[in-house]
PDB file of C-alpha atoms in Angstrom:
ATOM      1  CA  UNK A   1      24.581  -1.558 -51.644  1.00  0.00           C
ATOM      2  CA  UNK A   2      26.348  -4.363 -50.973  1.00  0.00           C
ATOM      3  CA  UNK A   3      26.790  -6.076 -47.250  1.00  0.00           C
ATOM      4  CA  UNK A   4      30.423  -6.449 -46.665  1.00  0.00           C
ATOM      5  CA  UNK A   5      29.776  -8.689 -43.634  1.00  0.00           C
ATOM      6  CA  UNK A   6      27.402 -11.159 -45.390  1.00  0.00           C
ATOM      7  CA  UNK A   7      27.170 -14.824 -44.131  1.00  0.00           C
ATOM      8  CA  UNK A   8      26.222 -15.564 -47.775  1.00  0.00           C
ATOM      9  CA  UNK A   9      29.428 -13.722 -49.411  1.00  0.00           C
ATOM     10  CA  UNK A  10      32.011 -14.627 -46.565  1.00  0.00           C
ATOM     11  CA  UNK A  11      31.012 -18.625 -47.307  1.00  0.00           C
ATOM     12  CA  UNK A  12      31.792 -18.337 -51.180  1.00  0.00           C
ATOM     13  CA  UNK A  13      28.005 -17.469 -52.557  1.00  0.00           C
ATOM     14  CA  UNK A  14      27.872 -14.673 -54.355  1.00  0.00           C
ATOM     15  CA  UNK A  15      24.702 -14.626 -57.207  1.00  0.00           C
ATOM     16  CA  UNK A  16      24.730 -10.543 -57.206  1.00  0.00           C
ATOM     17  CA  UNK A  17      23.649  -9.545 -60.567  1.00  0.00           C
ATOM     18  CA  UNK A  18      21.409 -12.457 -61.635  1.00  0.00           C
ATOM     19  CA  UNK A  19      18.083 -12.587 -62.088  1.00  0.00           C
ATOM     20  CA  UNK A  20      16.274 -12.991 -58.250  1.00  0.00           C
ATOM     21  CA  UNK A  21      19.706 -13.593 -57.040  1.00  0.00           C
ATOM     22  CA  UNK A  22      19.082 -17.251 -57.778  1.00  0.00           C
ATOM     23  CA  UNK A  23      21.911 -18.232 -60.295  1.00  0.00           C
ATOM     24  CA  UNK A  24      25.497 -18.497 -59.582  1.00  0.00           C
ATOM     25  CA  UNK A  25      27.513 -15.901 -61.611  1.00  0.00           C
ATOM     26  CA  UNK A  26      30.437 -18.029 -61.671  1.00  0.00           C
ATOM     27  CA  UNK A  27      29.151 -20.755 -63.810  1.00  0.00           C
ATOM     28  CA  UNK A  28      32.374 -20.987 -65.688  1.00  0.00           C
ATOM     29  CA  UNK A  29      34.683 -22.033 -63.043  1.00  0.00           C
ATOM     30  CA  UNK A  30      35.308 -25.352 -63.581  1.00  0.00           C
ATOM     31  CA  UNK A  31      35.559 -27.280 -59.924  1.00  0.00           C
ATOM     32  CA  UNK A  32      38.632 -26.939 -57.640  1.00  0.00           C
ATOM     33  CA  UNK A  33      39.780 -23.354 -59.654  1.00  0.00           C
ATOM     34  CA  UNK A  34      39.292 -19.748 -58.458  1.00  0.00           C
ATOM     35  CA  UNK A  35      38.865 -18.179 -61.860  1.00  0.00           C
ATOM     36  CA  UNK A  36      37.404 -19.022 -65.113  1.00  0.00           C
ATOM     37  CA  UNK A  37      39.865 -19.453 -68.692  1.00  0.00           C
ATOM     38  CA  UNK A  38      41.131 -16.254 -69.598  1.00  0.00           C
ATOM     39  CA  UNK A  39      38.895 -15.698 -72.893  1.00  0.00           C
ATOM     40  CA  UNK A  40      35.783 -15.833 -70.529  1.00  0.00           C
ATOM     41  CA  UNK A  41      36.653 -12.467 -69.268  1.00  0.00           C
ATOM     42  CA  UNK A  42      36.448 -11.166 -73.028  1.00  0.00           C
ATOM     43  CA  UNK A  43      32.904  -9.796 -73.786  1.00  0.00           C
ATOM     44  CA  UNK A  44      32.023  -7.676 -76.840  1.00  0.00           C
ATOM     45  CA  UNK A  45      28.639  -6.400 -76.763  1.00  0.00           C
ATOM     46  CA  UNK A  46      27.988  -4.933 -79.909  1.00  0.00           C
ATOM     47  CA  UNK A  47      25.439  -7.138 -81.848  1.00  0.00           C
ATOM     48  CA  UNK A  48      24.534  -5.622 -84.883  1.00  0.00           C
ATOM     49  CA  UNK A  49      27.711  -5.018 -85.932  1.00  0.00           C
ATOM     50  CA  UNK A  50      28.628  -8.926 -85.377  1.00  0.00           C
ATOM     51  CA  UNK A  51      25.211  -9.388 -87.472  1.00  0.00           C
ATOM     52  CA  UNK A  52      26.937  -7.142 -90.477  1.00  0.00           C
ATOM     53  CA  UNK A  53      30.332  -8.950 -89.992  1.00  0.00           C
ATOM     54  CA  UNK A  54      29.188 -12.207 -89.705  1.00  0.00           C
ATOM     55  CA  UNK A  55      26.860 -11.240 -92.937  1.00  0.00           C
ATOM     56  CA  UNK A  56      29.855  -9.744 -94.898  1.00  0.00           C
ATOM     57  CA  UNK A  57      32.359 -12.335 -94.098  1.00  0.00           C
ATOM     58  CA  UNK A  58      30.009 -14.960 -95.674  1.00  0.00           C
ATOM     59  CA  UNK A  59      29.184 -12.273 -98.742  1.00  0.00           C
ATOM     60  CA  UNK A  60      32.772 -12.349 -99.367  1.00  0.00           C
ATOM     61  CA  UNK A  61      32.921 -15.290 -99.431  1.00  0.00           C
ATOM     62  CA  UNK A  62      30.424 -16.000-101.794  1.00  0.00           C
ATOM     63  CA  UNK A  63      31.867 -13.077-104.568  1.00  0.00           C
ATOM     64  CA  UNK A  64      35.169 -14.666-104.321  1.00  0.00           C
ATOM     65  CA  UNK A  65      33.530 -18.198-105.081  1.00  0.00           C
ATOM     66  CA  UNK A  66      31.618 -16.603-108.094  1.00  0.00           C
ATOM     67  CA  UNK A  67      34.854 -14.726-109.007  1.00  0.00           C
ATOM     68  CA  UNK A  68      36.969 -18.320-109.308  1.00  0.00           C
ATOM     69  CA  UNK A  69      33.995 -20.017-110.890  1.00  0.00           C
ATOM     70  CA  UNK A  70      33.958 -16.814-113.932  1.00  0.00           C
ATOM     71  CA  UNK A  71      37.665 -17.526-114.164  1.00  0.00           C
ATOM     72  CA  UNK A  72      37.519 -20.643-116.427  1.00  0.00           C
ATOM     73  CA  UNK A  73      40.194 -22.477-114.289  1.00  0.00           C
ATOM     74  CA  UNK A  74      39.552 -25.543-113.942  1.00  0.00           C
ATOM     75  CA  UNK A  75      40.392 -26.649-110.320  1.00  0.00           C
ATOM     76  CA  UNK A  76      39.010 -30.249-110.061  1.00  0.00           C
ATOM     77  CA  UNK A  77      36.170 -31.623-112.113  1.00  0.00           C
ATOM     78  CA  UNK A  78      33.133 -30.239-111.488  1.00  0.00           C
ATOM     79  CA  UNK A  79      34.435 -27.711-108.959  1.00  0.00           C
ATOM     80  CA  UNK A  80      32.421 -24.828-111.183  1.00  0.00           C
ATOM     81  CA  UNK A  81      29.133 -26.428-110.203  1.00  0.00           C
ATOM     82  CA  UNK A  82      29.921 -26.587-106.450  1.00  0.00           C
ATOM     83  CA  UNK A  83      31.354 -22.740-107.037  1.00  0.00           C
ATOM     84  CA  UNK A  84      28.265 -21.583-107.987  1.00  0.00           C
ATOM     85  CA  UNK A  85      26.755 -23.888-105.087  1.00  0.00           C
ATOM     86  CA  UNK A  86      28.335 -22.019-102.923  1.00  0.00           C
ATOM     87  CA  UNK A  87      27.741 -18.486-104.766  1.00  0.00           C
ATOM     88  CA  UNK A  88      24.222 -19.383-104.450  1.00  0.00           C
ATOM     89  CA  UNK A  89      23.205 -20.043-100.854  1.00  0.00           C
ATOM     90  CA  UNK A  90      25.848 -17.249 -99.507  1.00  0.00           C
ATOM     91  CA  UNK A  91      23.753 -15.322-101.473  1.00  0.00           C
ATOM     92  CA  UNK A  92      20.331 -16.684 -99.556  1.00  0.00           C
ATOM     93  CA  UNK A  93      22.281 -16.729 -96.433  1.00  0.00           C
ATOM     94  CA  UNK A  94      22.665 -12.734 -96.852  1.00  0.00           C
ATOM     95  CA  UNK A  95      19.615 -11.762 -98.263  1.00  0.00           C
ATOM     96  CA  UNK A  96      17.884 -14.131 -94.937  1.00  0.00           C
ATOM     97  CA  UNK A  97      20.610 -12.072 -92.770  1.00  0.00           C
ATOM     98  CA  UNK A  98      19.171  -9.093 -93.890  1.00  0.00           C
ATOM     99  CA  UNK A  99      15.809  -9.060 -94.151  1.00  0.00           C
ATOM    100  CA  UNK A 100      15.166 -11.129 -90.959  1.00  0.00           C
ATOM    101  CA  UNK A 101      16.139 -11.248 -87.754  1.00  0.00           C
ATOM    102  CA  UNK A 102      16.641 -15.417 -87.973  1.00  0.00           C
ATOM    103  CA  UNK A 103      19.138 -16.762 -86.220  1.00  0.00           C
ATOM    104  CA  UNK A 104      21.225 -18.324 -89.026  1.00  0.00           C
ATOM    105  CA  UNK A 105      24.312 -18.840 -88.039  1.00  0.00           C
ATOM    106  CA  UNK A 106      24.592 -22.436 -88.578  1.00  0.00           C
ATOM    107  CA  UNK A 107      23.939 -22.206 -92.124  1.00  0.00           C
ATOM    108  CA  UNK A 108      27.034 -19.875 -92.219  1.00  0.00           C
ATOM    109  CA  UNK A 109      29.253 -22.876 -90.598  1.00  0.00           C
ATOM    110  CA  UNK A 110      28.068 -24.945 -93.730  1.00  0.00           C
ATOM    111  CA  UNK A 111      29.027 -22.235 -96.621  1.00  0.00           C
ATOM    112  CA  UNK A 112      32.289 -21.719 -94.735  1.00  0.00           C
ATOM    113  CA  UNK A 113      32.980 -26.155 -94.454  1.00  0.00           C
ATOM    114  CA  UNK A 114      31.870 -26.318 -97.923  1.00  0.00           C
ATOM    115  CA  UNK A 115      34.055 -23.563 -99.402  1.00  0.00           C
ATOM    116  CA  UNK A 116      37.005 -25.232 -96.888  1.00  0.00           C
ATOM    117  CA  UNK A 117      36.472 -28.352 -98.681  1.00  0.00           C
ATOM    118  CA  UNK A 118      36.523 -26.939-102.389  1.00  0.00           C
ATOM    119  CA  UNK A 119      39.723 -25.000-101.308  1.00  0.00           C
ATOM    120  CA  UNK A 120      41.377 -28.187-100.204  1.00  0.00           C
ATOM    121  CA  UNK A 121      40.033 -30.155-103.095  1.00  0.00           C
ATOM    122  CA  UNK A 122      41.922 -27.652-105.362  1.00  0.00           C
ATOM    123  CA  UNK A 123      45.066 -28.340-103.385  1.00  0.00           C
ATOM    124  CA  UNK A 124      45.264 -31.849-104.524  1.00  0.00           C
ATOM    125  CA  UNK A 125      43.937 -30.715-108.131  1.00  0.00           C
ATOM    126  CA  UNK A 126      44.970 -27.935-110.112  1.00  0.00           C
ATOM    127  CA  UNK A 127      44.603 -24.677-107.980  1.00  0.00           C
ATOM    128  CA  UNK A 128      44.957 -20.829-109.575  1.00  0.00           C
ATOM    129  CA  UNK A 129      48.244 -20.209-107.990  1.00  0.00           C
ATOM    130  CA  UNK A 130      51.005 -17.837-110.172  1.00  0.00           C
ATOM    131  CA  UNK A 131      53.298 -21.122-110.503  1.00  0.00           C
ATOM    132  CA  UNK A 132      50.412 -22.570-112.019  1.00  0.00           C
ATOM    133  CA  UNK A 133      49.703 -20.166-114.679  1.00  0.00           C
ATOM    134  CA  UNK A 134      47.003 -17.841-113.024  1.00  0.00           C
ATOM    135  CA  UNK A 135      47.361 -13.854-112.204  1.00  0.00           C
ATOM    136  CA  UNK A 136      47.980 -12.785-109.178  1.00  0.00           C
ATOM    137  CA  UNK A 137      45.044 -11.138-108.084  1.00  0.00           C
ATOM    138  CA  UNK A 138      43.131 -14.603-109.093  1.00  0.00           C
ATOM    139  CA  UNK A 139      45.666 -16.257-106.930  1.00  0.00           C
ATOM    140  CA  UNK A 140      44.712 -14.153-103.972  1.00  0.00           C
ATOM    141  CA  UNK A 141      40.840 -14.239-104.530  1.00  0.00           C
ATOM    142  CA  UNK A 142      41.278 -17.621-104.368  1.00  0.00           C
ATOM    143  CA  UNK A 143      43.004 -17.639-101.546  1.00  0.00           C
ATOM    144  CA  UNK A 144      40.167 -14.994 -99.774  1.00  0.00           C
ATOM    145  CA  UNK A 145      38.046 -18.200-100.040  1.00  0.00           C
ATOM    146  CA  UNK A 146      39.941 -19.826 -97.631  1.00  0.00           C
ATOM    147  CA  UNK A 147      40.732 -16.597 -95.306  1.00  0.00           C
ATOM    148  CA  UNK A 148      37.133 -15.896 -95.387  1.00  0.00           C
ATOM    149  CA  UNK A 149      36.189 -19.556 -94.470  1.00  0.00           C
ATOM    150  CA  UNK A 150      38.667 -19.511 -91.391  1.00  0.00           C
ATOM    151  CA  UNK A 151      37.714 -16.045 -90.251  1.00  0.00           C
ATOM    152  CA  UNK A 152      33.868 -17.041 -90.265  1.00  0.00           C
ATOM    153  CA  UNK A 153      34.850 -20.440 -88.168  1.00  0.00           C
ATOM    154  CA  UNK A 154      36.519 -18.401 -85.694  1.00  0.00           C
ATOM    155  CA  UNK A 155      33.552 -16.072 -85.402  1.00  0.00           C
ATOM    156  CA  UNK A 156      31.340 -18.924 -84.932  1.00  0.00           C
ATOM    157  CA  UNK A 157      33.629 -20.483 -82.637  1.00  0.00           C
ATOM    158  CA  UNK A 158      33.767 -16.968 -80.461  1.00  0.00           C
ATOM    159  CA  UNK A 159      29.548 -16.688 -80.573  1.00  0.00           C
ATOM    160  CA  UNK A 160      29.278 -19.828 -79.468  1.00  0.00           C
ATOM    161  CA  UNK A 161      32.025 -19.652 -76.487  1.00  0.00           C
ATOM    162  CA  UNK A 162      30.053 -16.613 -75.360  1.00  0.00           C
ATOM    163  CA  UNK A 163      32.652 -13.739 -76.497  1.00  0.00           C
ATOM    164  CA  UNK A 164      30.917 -11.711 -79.289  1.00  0.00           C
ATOM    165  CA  UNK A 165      27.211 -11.763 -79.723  1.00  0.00           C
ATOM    166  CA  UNK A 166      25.009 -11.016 -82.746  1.00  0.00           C
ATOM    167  CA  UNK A 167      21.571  -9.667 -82.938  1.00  0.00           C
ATOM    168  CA  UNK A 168      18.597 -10.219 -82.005  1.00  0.00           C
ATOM    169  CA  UNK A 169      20.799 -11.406 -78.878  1.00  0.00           C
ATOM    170  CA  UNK A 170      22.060  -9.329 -76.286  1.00  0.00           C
ATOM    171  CA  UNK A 171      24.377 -10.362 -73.555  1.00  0.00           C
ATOM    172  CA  UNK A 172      22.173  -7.899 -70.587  1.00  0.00           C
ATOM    173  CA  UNK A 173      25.392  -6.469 -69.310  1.00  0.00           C
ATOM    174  CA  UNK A 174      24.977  -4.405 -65.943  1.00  0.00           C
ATOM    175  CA  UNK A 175      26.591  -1.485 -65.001  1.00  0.00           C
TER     176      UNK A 175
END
């Protein structure tokens, strides 16, 4: 039940809803504003299924890499061997994701630079676009390497900023 007359809530102190009503809830709100940035206000609370996207995005990334490196195109010099790199720990990173309940999200942020960097080292070198002599559905998986890259960066980004969360987290909402 809440006291509509508080002294506490009248003077601008309102930690309802944290833990021994000790903690401000409006930690966000930078000094001087009323509210906090839009994209605050955005919480999804559905961590397993971030766990399985977060897991997928970097599995598909990871077949795509294996896909170009099978393809016999050579985009720089030894861009097979980094290919496979990359093949290799998304595979660890899934298996890990799966099996355990580690927080590995990090290591994601690393396959997802690393592929970045092999897509834009293929931009200067000889990449499998149609104009360049490759099919088109090589074109596009090797353009899913750097869709897949940007989509896991903006995951990342949105976990960290507090908007999605992935298990073993929860975000303790309260009706």
């Amino acid at each position: 039940m809440e006291d509509k007359i508080s002294p506490a809530l009248r003077a601008g102190v309102d930690f309802r809803g944290t833990k021994n009503a000790t903690q401000p809830v409006l930690e966000h709100i930078s000094p001087g504003k009323k509210r906090a940035p839009l994209l605050r206000y955005i919480r999804i609370n559905l961590p397993k299924t971030t766990r399985l996207l977060l897991i997928a995005v970097i599995a598909v990334i990871g077949a795509a890499s294996a896909a170009v490196a099978l393809s016999n195109h050579e985009i720089f010099p030894f861009a097979t061997p980094l290919l496979w790199g990359v093949f290799g720990t998304a595979l660890v990173f899934v298996a890990v994701g799966l099996l355990s309940a580690a927080r590995i999200w990090k290591w994601g942020v690393v396959i997802a630079l690393i592929s970045l960097l092999i897509y834009m080292g293929g931009l200067l070198g000889n990449a499998p676009y149609v104009w360049n002599g490759a099919s088109v559905v090589f074109a596009a998986i090797w353009n899913l390497t750097l869709f897949a890259s940007i989509a896991y960066l903006v995951l990342f980004w949105a976990l960290r900023y507090g908007m999605i969360v992935a298990a073993p987290d929860k975000q303790n909402f309260m009706d």
